[in-house]
Coordinates of C-alpha atoms in Angstrom, one line a residue:
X158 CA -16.5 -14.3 -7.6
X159 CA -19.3 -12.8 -5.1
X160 CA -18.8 -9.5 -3.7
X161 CA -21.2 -9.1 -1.0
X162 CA -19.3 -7.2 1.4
X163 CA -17.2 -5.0 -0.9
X164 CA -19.8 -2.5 -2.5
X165 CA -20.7 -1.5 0.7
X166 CA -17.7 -1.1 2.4
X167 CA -16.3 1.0 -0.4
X168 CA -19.8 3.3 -0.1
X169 CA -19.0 3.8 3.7
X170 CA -15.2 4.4 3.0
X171 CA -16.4 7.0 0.0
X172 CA -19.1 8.4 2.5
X173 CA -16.3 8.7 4.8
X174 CA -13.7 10.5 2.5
X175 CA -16.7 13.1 2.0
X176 CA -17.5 13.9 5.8
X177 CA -13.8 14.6 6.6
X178 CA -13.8 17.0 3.4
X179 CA -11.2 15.2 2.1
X180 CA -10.0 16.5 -1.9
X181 CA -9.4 13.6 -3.9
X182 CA -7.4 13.6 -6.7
X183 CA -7.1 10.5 -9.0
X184 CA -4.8 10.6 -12.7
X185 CA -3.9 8.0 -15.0
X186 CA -7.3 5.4 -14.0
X187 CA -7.7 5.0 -17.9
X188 CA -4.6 3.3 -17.2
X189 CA -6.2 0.7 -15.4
X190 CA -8.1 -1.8 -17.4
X191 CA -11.9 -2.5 -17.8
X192 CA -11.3 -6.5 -17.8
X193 CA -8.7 -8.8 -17.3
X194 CA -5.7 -9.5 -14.7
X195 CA -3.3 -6.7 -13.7
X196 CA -1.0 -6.3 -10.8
X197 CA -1.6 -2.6 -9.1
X198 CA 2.0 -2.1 -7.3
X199 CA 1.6 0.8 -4.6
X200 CA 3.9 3.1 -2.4
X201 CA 3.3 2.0 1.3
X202 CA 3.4 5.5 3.5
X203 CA 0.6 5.1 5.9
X204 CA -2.7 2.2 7.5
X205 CA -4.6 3.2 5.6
X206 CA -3.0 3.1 1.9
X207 CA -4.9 0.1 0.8
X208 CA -8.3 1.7 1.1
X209 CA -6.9 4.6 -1.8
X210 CA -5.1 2.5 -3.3
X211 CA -8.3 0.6 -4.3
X212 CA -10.2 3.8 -5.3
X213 CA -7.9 4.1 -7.9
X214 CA -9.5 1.5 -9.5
X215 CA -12.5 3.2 -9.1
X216 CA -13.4 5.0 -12.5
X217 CA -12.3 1.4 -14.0
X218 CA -15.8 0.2 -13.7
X219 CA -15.9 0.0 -10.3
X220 CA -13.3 -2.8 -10.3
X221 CA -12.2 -4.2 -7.7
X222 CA -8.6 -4.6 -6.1
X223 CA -7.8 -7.9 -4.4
X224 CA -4.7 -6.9 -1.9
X225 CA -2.5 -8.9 -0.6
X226 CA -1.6 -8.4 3.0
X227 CA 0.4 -9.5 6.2
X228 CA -1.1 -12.6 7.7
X229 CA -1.7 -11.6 11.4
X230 CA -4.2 -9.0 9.9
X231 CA -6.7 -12.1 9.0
X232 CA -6.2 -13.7 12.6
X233 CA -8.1 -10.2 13.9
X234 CA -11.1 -11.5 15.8
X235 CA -12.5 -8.6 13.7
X236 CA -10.3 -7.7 11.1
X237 CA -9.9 -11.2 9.2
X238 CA -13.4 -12.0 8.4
X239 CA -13.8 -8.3 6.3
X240 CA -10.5 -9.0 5.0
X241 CA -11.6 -12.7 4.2
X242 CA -15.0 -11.6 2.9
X243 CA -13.4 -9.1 0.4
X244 CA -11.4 -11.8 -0.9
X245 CA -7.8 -10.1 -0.1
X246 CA -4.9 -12.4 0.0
X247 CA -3.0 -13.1 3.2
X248 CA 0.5 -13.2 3.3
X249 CA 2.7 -15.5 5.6
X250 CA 6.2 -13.6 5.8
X251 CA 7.6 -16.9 6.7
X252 CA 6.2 -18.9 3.7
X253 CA 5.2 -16.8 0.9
X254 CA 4.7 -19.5 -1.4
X255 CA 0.9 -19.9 -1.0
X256 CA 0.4 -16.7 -1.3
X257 CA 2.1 -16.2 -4.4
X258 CA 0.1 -18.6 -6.4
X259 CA -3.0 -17.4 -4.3
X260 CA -2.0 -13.7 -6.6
X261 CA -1.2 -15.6 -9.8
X262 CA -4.2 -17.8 -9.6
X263 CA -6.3 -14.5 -9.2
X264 CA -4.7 -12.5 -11.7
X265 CA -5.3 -15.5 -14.7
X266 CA -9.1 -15.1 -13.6
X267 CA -9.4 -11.5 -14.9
X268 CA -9.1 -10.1 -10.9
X269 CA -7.2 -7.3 -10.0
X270 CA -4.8 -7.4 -7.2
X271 CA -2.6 -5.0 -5.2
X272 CA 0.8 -5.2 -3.5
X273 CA 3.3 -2.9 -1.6
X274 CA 6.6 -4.1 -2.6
X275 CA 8.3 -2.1 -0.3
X276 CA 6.6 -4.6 2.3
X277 CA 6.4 -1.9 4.9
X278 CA 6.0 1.3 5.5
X279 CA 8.2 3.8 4.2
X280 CA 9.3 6.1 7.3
X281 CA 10.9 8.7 4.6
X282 CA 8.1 9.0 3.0
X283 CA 10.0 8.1 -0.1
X284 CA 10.3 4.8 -2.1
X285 CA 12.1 2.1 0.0
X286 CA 13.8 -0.9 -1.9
X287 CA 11.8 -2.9 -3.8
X288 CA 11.1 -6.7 -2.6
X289 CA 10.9 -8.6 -6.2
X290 CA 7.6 -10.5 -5.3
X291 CA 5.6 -8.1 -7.9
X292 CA 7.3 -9.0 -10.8
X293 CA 7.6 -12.4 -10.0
X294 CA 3.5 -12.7 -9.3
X295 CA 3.0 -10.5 -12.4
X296 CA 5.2 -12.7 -14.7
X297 CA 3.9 -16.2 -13.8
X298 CA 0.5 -14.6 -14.4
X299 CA 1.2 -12.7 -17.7
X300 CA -0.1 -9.6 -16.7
X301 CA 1.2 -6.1 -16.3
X302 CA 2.9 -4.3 -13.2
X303 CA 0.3 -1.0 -13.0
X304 CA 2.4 1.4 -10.7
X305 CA 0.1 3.7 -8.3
X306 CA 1.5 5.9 -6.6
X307 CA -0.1 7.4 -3.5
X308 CA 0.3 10.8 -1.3
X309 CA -1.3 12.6 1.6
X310 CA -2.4 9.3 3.0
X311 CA 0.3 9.4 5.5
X312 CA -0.9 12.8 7.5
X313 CA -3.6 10.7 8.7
X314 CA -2.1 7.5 10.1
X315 CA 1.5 6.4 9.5
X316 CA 4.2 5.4 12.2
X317 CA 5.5 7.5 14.9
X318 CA 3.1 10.3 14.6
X319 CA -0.4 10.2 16.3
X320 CA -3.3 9.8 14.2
X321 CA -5.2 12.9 12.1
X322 CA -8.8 12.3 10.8
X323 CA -9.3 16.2 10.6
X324 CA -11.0 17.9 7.5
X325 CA -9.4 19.3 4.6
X326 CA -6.9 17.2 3.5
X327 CA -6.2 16.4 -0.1
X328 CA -5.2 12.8 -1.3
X329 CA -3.4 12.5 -4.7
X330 CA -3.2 9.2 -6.0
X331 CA -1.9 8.2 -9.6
X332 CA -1.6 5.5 -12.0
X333 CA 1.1 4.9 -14.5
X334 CA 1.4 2.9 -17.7
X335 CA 1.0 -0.7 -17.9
X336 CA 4.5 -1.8 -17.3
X337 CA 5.1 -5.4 -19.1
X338 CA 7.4 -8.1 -17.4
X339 CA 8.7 -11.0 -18.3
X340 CA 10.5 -12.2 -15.2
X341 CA 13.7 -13.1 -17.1
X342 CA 15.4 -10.6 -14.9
X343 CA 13.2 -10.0 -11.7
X344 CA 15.9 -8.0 -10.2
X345 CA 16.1 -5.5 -12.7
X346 CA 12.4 -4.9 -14.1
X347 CA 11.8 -4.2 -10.1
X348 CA 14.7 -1.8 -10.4
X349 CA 13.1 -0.3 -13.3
X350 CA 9.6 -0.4 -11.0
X351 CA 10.8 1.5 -8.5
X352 CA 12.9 4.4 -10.4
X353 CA 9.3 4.5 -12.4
X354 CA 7.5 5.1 -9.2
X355 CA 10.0 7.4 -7.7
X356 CA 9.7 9.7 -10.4
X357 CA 5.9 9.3 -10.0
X358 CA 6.1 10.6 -6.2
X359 CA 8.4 13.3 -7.2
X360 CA 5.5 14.3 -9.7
X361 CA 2.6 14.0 -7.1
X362 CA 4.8 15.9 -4.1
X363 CA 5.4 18.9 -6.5
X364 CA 1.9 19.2 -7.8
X365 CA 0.7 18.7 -4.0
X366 CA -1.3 22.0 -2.5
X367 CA 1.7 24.2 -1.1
X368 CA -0.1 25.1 1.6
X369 CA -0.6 21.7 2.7
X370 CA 3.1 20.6 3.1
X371 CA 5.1 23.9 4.5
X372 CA 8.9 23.3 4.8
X373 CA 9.5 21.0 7.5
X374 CA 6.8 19.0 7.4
X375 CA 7.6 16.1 9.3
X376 CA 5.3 14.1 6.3
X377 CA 7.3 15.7 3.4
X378 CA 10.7 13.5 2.0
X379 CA 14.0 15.2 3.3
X380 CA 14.8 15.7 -0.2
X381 CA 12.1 18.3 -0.5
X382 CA 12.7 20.1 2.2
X383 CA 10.7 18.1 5.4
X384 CA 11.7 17.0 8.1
X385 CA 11.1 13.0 7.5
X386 CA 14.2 10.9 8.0
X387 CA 16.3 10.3 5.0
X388 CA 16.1 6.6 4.0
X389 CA 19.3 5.4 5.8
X390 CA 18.2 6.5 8.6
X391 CA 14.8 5.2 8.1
X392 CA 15.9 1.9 7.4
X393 CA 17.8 1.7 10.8
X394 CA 14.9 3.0 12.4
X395 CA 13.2 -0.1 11.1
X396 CA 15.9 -2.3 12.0
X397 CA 15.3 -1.0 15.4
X398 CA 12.0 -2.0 15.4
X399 CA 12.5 -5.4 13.8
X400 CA 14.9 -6.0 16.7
X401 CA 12.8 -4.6 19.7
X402 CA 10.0 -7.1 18.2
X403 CA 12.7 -9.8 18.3
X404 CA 13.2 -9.1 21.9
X405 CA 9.3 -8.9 22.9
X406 CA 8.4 -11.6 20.9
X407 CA 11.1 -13.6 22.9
X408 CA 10.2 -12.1 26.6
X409 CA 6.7 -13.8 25.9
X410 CA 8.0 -17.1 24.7
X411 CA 10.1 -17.3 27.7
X412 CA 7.1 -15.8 29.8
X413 CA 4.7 -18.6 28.9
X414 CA 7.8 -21.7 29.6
X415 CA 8.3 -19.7 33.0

């Protein structure tokens, strides 16, 4: 596969992450590996989590992470053809068959790709519930679920808070073991995924500079001590939204019959 786009794009992003100061801390790449399919399954907390999320394959040789990612992202008059030239792999929420064997088919041709199965954001900056898509694509493919976990990403750009590209801030991101899957029971390895990555971000939030996250911190999990909103509220917070969209989306139907 030809990669004319991504080595430069990841050169900006890098020269990028350098002017804003940013300290960027990557464990567990040697769990990555330097060939061969592998399915990188990532916490979602902010925009911009796909771009670190990539770096953590990185020290792998470089490799590169195909991700897959809501369709209306690739109808961007601008967007779409980046996201089309780096060879990620849209996802229609309405039919997700395509895109499932678009994954599988990449994964048994040595690729690397990368998926938030939480689907969206997490508002409580902890791990949301799992959708089972990852082990599913991981399975079909015979490959391993790699769990990365990501933190920091969020005080930049994340819902309900304005957007912070100021210097300084650190970004931890890091990569378990190689978690095997057979897809026998999807339901419960993607229980087993989750708890795995939730005592990954309870790893990366302690060992995260103090100073950075203060008591309170609107960016910091209720649990320890910020002020983020617990996950049931979160999740009617994004029931909310699902239904305002509803309501918009219908306004404009009715707007263009009128």
């Amino acid at each position: 596969m030809r990669d004319i786009t991504y080595p430069p794009v990841i050169w900006t992003c890098k020269t990028l992450f350098k002017a804003l100061g940013q300290k960027i801390t990557i464990s567990g790449a040697e769990n990555i590996p330097l060939e061969g399919g592998a399915l990188l399954a990532s916490n979602h907390i902010g925009y911009v989590d796909f771009v670190y999320a990539g770096l953590a394959a990185q020290p792998a040789n470089g490799r590169l992470v195909r991700f897959m990612a809501k369709k209306e992202v690739f109808d961007h008059p601008v967007g779409g053809p980046i996201m089309r030239s780096l060879h990620h792999i849209p996802v229609d929420r309405g039919d997700g068959i395509g895109s499932f064997h678009h994954a599988v088919d990449f994964l048994k041709k040595g690729e690397l790709v990368g998926i938030f199965p939480e689907a969206t954001i997490s508002r409580a900056m902890e791990i949301k519930e799992f959708k089972t898509g990852a082990v599913r694509i991981a399975a079909a493919a015979g490959v391993p679920v790699i769990p990365v976990v990501l933190w920091g990403t969020q005080r930049m750009m994340t819902k309900d808070h304005p957007k912070d590209f100021s210097r300084g801030k650190s970004i931890h991101i890091q990569v378990g073991a190689p978690m095997p899957v057979t897809g026998d029971d999807p339901v419960a390895e993607t229980a087993e995924l989750r708890s795995t990555m939730s005592a990954m971000l309870d790893d990366v939030i302690a060992g995260y500079p103090a100073d950075e996250q203060p008591p309170g911190s609107w960016w910091l999990p209720a649990k320890h001590g910020g002020s983020a909103p617990t996950l049931e509220r979160a999740a009617e917070m994004d029931a909310e939204e699902k239904r305002e969209r509803a309501r918009r989306k219908a306004a404009k139907a009715a707007a263009r019959k009128s």
